[in-house]
mmCIF file of C-alpha atoms and ligand atoms in Angstrom:
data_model
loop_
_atom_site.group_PDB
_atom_site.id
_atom_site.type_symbol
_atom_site.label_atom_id
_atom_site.label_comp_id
_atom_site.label_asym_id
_atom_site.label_seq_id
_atom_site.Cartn_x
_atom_site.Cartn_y
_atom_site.Cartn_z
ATOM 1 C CA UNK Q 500 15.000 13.261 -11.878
ATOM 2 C CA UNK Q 501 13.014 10.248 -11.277
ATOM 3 C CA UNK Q 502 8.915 10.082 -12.489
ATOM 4 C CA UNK Q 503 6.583 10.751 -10.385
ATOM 5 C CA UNK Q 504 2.517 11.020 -10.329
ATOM 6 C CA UNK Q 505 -0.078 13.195 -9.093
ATOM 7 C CA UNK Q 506 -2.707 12.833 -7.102
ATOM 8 C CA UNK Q 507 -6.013 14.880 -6.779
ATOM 9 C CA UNK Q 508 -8.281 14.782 -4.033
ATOM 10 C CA UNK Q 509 -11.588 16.430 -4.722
ATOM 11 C CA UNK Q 510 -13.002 17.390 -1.495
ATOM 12 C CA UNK Q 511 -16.960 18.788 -1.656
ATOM 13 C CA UNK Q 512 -15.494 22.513 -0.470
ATOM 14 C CA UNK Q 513 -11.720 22.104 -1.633
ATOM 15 C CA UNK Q 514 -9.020 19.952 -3.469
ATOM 16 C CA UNK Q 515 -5.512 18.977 -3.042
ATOM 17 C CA UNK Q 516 -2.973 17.366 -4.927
ATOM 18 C CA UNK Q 517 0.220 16.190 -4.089
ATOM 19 C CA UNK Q 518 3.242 15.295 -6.754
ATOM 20 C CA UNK Q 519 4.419 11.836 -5.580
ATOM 21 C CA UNK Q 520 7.434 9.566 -6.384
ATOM 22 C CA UNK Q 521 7.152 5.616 -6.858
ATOM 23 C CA UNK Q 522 8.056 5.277 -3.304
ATOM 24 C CA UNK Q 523 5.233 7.408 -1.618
ATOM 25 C CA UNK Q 524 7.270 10.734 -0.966
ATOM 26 C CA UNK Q 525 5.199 13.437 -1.463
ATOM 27 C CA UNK Q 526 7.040 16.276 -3.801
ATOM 28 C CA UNK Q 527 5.331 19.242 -3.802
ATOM 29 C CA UNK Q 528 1.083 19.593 -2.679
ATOM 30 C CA UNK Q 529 -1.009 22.583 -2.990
ATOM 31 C CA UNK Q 530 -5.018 22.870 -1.704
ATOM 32 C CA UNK Q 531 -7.206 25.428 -3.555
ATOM 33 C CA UNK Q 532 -11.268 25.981 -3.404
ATOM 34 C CA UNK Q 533 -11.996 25.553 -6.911
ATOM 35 C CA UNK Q 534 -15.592 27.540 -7.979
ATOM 36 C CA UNK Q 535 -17.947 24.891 -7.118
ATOM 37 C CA UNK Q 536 -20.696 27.604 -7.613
ATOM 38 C CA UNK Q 537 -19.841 27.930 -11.028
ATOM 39 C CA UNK Q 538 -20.631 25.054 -13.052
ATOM 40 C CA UNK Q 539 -18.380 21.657 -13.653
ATOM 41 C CA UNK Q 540 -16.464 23.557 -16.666
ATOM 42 C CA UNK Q 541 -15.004 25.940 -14.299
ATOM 43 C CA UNK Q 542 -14.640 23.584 -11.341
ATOM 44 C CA UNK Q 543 -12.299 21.379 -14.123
ATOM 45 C CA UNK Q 544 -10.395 24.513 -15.072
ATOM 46 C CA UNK Q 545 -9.527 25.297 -11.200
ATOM 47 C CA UNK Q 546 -8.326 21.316 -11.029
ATOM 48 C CA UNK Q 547 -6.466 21.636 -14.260
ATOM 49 C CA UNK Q 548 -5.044 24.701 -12.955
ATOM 50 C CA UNK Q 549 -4.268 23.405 -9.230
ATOM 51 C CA UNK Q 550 -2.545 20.192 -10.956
ATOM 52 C CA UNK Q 551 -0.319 22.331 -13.361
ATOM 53 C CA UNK Q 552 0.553 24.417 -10.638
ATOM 54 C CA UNK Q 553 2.539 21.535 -8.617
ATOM 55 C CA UNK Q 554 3.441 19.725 -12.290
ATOM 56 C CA UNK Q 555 5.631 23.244 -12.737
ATOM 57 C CA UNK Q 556 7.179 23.955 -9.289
ATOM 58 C CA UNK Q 557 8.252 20.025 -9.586
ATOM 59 C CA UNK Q 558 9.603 20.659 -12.642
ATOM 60 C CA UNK Q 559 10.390 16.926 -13.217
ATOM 61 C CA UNK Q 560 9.865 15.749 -16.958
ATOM 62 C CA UNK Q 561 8.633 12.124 -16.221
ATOM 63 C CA UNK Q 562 5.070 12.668 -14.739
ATOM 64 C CA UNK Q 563 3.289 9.411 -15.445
ATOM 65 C CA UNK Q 564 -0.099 10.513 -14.928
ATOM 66 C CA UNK Q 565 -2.658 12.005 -12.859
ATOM 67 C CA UNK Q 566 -5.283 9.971 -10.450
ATOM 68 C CA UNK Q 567 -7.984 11.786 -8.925
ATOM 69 C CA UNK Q 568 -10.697 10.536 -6.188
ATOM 70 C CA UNK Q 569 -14.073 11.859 -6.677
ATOM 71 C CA UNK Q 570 -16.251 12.244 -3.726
ATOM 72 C CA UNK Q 571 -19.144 10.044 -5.567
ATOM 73 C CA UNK Q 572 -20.799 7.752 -7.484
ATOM 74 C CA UNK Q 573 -18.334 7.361 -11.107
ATOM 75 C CA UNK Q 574 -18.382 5.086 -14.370
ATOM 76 C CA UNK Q 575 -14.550 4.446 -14.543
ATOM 77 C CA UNK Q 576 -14.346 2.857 -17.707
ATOM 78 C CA UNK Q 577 -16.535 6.074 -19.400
ATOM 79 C CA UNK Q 578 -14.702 8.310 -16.757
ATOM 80 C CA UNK Q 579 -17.816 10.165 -15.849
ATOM 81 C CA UNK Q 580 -19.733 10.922 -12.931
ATOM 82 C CA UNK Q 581 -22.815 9.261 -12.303
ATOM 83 C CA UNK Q 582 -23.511 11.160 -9.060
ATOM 84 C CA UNK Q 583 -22.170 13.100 -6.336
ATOM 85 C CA UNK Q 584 -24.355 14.630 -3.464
ATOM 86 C CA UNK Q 585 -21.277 16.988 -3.387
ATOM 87 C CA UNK Q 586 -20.647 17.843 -6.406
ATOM 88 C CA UNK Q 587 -23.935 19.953 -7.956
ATOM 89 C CA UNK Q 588 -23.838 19.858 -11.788
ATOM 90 C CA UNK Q 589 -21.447 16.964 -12.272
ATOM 91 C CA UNK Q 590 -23.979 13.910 -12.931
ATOM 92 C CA UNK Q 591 -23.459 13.046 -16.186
ATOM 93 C CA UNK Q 592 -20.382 15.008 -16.648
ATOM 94 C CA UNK Q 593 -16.905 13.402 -18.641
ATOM 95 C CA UNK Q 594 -14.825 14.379 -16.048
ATOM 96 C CA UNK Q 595 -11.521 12.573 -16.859
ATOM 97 C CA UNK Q 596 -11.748 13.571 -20.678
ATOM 98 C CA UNK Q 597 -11.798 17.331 -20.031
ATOM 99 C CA UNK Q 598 -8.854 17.152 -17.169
ATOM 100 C CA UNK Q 599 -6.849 15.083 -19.931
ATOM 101 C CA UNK Q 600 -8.135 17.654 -22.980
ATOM 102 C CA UNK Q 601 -6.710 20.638 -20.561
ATOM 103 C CA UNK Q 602 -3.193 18.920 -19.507
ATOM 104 C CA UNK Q 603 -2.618 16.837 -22.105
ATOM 105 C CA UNK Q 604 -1.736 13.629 -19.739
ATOM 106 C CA UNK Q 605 -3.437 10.517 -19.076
ATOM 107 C CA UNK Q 606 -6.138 11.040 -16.070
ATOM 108 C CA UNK Q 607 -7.468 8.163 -14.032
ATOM 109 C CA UNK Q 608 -10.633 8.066 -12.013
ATOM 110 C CA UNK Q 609 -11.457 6.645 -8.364
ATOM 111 C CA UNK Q 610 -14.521 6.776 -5.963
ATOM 112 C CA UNK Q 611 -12.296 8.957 -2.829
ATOM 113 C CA UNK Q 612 -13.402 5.977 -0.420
ATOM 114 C CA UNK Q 613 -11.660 3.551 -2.620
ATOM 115 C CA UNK Q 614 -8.367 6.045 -3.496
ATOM 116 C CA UNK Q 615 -7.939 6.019 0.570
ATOM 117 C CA UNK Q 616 -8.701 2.512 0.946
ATOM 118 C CA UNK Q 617 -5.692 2.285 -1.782
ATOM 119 C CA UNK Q 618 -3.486 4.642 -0.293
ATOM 120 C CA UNK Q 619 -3.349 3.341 3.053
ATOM 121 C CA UNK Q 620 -2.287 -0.212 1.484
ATOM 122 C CA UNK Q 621 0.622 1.487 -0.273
ATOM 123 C CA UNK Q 622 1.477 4.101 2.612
ATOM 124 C CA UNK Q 623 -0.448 3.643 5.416
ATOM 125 C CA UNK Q 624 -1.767 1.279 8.016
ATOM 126 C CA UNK Q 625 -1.849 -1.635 5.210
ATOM 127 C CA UNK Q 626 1.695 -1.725 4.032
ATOM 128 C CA UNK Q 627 2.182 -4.965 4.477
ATOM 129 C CA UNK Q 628 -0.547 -6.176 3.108
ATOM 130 C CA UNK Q 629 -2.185 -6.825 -0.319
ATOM 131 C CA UNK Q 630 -5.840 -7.528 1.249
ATOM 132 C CA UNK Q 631 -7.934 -5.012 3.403
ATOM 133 C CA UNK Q 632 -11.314 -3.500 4.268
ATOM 134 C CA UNK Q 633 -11.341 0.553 4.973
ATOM 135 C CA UNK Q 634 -14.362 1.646 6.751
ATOM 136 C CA UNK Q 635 -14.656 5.536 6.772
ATOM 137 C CA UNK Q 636 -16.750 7.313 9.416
ATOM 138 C CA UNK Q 637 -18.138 10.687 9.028
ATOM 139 C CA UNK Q 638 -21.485 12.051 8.171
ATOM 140 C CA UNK Q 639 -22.229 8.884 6.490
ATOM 141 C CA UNK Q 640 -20.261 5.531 6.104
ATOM 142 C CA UNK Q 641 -18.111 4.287 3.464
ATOM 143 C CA UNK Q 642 -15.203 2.829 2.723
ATOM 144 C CA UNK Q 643 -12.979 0.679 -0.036
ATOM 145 C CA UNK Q 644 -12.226 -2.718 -0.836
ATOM 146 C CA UNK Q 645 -8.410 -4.071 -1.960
ATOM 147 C CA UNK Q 646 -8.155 -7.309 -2.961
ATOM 148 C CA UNK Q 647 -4.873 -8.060 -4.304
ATOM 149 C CA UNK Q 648 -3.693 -4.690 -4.258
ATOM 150 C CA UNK Q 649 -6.603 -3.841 -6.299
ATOM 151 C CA UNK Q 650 -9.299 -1.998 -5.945
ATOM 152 C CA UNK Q 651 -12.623 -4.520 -5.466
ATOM 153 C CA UNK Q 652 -15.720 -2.702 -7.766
ATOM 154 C CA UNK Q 653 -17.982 -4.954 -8.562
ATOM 155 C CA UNK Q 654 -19.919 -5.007 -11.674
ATOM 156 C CA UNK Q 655 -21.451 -1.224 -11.027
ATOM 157 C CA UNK Q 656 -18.677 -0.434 -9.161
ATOM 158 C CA UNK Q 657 -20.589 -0.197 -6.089
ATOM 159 C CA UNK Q 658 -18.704 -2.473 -3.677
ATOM 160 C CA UNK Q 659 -17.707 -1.063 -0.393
ATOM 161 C CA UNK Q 660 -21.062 0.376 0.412
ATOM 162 C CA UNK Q 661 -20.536 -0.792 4.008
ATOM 163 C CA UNK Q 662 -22.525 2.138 5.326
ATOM 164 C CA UNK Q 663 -25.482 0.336 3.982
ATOM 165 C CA UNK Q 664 -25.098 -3.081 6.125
ATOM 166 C CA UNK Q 665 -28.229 -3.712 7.865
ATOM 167 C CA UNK Q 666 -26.722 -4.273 11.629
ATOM 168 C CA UNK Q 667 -29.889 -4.161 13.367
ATOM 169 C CA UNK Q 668 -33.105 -5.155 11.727
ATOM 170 C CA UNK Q 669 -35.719 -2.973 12.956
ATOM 171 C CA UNK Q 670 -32.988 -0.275 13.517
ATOM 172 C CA UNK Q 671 -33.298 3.685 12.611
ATOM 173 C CA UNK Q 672 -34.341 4.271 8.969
ATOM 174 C CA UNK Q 673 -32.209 5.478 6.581
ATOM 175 C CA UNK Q 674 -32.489 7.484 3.570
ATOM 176 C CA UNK Q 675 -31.241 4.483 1.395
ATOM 177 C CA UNK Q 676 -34.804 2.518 2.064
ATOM 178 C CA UNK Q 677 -33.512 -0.350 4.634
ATOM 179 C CA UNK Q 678 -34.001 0.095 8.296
ATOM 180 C CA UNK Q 679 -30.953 -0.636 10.895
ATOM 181 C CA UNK Q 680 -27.959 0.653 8.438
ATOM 182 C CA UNK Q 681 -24.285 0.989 10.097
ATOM 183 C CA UNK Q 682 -24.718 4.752 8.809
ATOM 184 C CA UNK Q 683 -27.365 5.279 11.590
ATOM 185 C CA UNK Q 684 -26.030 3.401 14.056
ATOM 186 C CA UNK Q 685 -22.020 4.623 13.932
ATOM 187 C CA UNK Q 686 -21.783 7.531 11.769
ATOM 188 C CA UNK Q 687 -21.119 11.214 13.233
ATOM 189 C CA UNK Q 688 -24.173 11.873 12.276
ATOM 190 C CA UNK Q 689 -25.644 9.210 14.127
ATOM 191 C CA UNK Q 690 -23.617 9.994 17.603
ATOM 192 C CA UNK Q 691 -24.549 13.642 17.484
ATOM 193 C CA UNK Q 692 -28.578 11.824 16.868
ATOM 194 C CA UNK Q 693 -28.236 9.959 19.866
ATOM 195 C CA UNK Q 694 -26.838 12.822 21.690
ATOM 196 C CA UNK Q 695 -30.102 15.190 20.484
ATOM 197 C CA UNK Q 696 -32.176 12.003 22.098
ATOM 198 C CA UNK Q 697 -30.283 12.321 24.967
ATOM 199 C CA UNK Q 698 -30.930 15.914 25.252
ATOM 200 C CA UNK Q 699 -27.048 16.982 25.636
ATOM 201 C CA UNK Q 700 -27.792 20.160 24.493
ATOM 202 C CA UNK Q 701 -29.512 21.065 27.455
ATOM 203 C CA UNK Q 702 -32.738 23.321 28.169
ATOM 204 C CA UNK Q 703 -32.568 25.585 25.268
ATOM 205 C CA UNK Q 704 -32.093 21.946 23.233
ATOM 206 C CA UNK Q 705 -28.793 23.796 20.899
ATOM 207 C CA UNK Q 706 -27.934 21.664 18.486
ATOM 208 C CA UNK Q 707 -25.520 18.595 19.427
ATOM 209 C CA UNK Q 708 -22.134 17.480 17.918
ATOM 210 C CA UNK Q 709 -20.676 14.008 17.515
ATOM 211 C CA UNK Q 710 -17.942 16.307 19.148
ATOM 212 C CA UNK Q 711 -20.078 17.020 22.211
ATOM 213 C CA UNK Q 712 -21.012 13.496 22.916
ATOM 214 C CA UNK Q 713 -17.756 12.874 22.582
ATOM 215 C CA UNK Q 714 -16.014 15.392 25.302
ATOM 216 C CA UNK Q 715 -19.144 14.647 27.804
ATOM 217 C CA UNK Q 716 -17.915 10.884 27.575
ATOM 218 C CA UNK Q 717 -14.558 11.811 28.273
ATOM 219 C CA UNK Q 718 -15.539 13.634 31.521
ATOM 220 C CA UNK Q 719 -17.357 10.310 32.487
ATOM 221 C CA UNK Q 720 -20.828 11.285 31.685
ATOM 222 C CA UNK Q 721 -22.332 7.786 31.595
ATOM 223 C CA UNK Q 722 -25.035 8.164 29.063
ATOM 224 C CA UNK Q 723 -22.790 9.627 26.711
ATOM 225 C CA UNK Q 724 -20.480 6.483 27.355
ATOM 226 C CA UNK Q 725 -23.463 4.316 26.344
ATOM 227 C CA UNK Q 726 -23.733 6.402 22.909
ATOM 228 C CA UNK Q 727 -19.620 4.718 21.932
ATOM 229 C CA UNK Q 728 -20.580 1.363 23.466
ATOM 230 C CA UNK Q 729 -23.418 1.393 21.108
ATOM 231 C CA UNK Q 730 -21.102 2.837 18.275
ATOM 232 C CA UNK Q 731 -19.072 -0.109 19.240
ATOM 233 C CA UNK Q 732 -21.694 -2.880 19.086
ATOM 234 C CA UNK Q 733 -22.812 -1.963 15.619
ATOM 235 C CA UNK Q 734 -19.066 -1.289 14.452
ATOM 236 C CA UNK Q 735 -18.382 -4.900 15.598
ATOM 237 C CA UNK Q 736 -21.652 -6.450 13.945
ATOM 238 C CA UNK Q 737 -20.641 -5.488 10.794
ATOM 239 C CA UNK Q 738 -17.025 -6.023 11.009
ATOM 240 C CA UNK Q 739 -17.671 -9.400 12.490
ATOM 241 C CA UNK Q 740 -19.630 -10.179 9.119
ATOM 242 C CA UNK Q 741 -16.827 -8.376 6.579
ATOM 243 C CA UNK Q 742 -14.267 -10.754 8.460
ATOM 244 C CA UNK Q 743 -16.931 -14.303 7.701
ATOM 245 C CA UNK Q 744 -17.102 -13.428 4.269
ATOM 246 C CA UNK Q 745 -13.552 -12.316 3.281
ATOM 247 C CA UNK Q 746 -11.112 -13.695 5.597
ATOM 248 C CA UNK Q 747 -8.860 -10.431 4.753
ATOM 249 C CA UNK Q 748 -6.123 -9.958 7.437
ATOM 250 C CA UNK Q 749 -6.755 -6.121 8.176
ATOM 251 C CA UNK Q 750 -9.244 -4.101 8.410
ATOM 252 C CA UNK Q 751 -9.255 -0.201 8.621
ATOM 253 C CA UNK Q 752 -11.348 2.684 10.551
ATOM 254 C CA UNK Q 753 -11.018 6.325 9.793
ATOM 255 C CA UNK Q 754 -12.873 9.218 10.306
ATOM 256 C CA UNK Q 755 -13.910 12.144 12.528
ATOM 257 C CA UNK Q 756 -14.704 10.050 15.266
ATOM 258 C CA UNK Q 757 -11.130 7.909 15.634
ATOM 259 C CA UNK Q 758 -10.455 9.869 18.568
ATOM 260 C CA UNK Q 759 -13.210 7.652 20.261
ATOM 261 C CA UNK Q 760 -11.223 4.807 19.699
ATOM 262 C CA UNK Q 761 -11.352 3.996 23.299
ATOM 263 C CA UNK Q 762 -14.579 4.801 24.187
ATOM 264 C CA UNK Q 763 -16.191 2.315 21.230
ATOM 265 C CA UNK Q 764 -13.589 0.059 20.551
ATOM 266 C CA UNK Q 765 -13.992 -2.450 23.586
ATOM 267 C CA UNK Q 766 -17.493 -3.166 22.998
ATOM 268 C CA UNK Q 767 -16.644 -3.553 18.727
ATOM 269 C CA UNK Q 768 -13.814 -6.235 19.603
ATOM 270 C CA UNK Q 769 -16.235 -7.655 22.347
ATOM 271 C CA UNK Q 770 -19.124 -7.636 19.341
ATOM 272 C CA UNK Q 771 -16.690 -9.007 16.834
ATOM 273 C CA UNK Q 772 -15.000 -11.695 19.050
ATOM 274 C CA UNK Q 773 -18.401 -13.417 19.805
ATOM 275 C CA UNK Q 774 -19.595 -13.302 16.084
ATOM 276 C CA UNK Q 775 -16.583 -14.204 14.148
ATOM 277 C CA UNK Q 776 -14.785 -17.644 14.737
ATOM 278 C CA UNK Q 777 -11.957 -16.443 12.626
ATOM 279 C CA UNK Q 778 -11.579 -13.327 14.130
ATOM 280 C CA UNK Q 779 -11.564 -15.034 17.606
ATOM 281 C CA UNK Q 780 -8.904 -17.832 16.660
ATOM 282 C CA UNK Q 781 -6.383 -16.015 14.224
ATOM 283 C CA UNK Q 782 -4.275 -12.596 14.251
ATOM 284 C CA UNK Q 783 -7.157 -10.835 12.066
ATOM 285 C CA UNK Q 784 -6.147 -7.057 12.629
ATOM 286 C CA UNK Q 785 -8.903 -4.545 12.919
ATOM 287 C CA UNK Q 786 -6.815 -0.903 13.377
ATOM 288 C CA UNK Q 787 -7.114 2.805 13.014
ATOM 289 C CA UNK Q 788 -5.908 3.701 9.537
ATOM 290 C CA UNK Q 789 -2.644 5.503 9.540
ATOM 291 C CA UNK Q 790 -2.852 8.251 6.921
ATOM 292 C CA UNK Q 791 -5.754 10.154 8.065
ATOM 293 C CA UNK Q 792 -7.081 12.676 5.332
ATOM 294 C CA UNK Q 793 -3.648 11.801 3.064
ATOM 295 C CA UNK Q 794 -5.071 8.912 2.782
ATOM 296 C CA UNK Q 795 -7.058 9.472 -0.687
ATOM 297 C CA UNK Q 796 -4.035 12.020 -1.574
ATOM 298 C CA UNK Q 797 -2.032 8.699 -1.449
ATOM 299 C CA UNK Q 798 -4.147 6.864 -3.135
ATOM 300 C CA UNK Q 799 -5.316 8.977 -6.171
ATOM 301 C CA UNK Q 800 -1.445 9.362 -6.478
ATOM 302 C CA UNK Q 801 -1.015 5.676 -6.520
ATOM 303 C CA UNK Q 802 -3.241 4.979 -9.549
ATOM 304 C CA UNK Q 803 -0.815 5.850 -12.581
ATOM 305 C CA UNK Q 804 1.859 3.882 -11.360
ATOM 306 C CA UNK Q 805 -0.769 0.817 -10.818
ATOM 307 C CA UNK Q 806 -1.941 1.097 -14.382
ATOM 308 C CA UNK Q 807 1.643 1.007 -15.264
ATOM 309 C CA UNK Q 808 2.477 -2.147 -13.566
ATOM 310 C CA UNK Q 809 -1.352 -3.832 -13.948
ATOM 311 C CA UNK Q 810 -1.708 -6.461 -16.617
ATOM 312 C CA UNK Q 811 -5.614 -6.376 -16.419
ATOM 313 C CA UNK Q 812 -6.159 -2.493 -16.534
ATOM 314 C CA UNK Q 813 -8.184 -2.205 -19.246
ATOM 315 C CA UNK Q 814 -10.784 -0.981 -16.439
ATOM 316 C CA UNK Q 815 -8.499 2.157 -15.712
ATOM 317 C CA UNK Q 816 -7.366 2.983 -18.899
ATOM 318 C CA UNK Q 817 -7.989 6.511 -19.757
ATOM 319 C CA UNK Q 818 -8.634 7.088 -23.268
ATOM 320 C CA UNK Q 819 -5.711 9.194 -24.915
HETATM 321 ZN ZN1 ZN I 284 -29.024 2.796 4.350
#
């Protein structure tokens, strides 16, 4: 009959959340497709909804509150979306304060990056540690700072915009402005790119996957091999520089294309061994992360109990 939180993960086509107990065991989860189509008022209802459907089955008195991860750009103090590519209708919306109008509990807010980068210190890869960089790969690259156990925003609450490190100068152009972001150079989207260039999809040019690239490296096609190493290279660049400037023992990378892991990650350790003195000369960790897409499930779920124990949380308060 112990407390326990919940955590929301709002996914651009679905969202799950998980009951969870102070020590990460996961009580009851449910994933629904909330009306995205419809407008943010219905959306909220479906996650108000989804969350009172695993707050009854638990049936536990003591739920502390609720996190949820929001695939986007947030104010967390105003608990409002700024914007999310994913989320159509939302920018501008006061997200938290409906949830907590509708259940009645106190709601707290996190950029999804930064709720995995979270969770994976509590549960995952980063257990045992209090400091660590998360680097997620998909489409585009982001990730989460924890410093302390904490999550790192800076003043906009922008921090962890790793996709956006310029690892080659004159490199591809990205939609963000710069040239040479890690986004175009090691993203899924940037594999299957390099893949179209390579013309993997054959005479009638079909359309490449990161997925392709990936299965004509494993059956030794060479030029799909140099897609990873260059994966690798750019992964390592801008590891090599996250290491210089925080000195953080771990490091995490997760993402559709982990199961490349071998094909990429020689030539990132080779990249980050030559650039980074500390890396070279101490047992800095770079690793897969551990939790995979429970990661921000985790996290989100981890937020309540923070606020409980965090002496400087005016940042995460939710106003009741
Ligand atoms: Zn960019």
């Amino acid at each position: 009959m112990g407390p326990y939180s919940i955590g929301v993960d709002l996914g651009g086509t679905n969202l799950r959340a998980a009951a969870v107990d102070p020590d990460g065991q996961i009580l009851d989860r449910v994933s629904v497709r909330p009306a995205f189509d419809q407008g943010p008022e219905k959306v909220v209802d479906d996650i108000a909804q989804a969350i009172q459907t695993v707050r009854a089955r638990v049936g536990l008195p003591d739920l502390r509150g609720v996190g949820i991860g929001v695939p986007g750009f947030i104010d967390i103090e105003a608990g409002v979306i700024l914007g999310a590519a994913n989320l159509p209708g939302f920018q501008g919306f006061p997200i938290r304060d409906e949830i907590q109008k509708r259940l009645g509990t106190p709601i707290v807010l996190e950029n999804d990056a930064n709720a995995a980068a979270l969770g994976e210190m509590w549960m995952g890869a980063g257990k045992n540690v209090k400091d660590l960089i998360l680097i997620t790969l998909g489409t585009g690259i982001g990730g989460g700072i924890v410093l302390n156990g904490k999550v790192l925003h800076g003043f906009l609450g922008m921090a962890g915009e790793f996709g956006h490190m310029t690892v080659f100068p004159d490199g591809n152009p990205c939609g963000c402005g710069n040239c040479g972001c890690l986004e175009k150079h090691a993203s899924a989207t940037a594999i299957a790119a390099m893949g179209r260039m390579m013309h993997f999809g054959g005479e009638d040019c079909a359309d490449v996957t990161a997925k392709r690239v990936y299965e004509l490296a494993l059956s030794g096609n060479d030029r799909a091999i140099l897609v990873f190493e260059s994966v690798g290279r750019a992964l390592g660049i801008a590891i090599a520089t996250l290491i210089n400037i925080f000195n953080f023992p771990l490091y995490l990378l997760m993402g559709g294309p982990l199961p490349a892991w071998d094909l990429f990650a020689p030539e990132m350790f080779h990249e980050v061994n030559r650039r980074s003195f500390t890396f070279a000369r101490t047992g800095t960790r770079i690793e897969k992360a551990a939790l995979g897409a429970d990661a921000g499930l985790y996290g989100a779920a981890y937020l309540p109990f923070q606020r409980e124990t965090d002496p400087d949380r005016t940042h995460v308060l939710a106003r009741t």
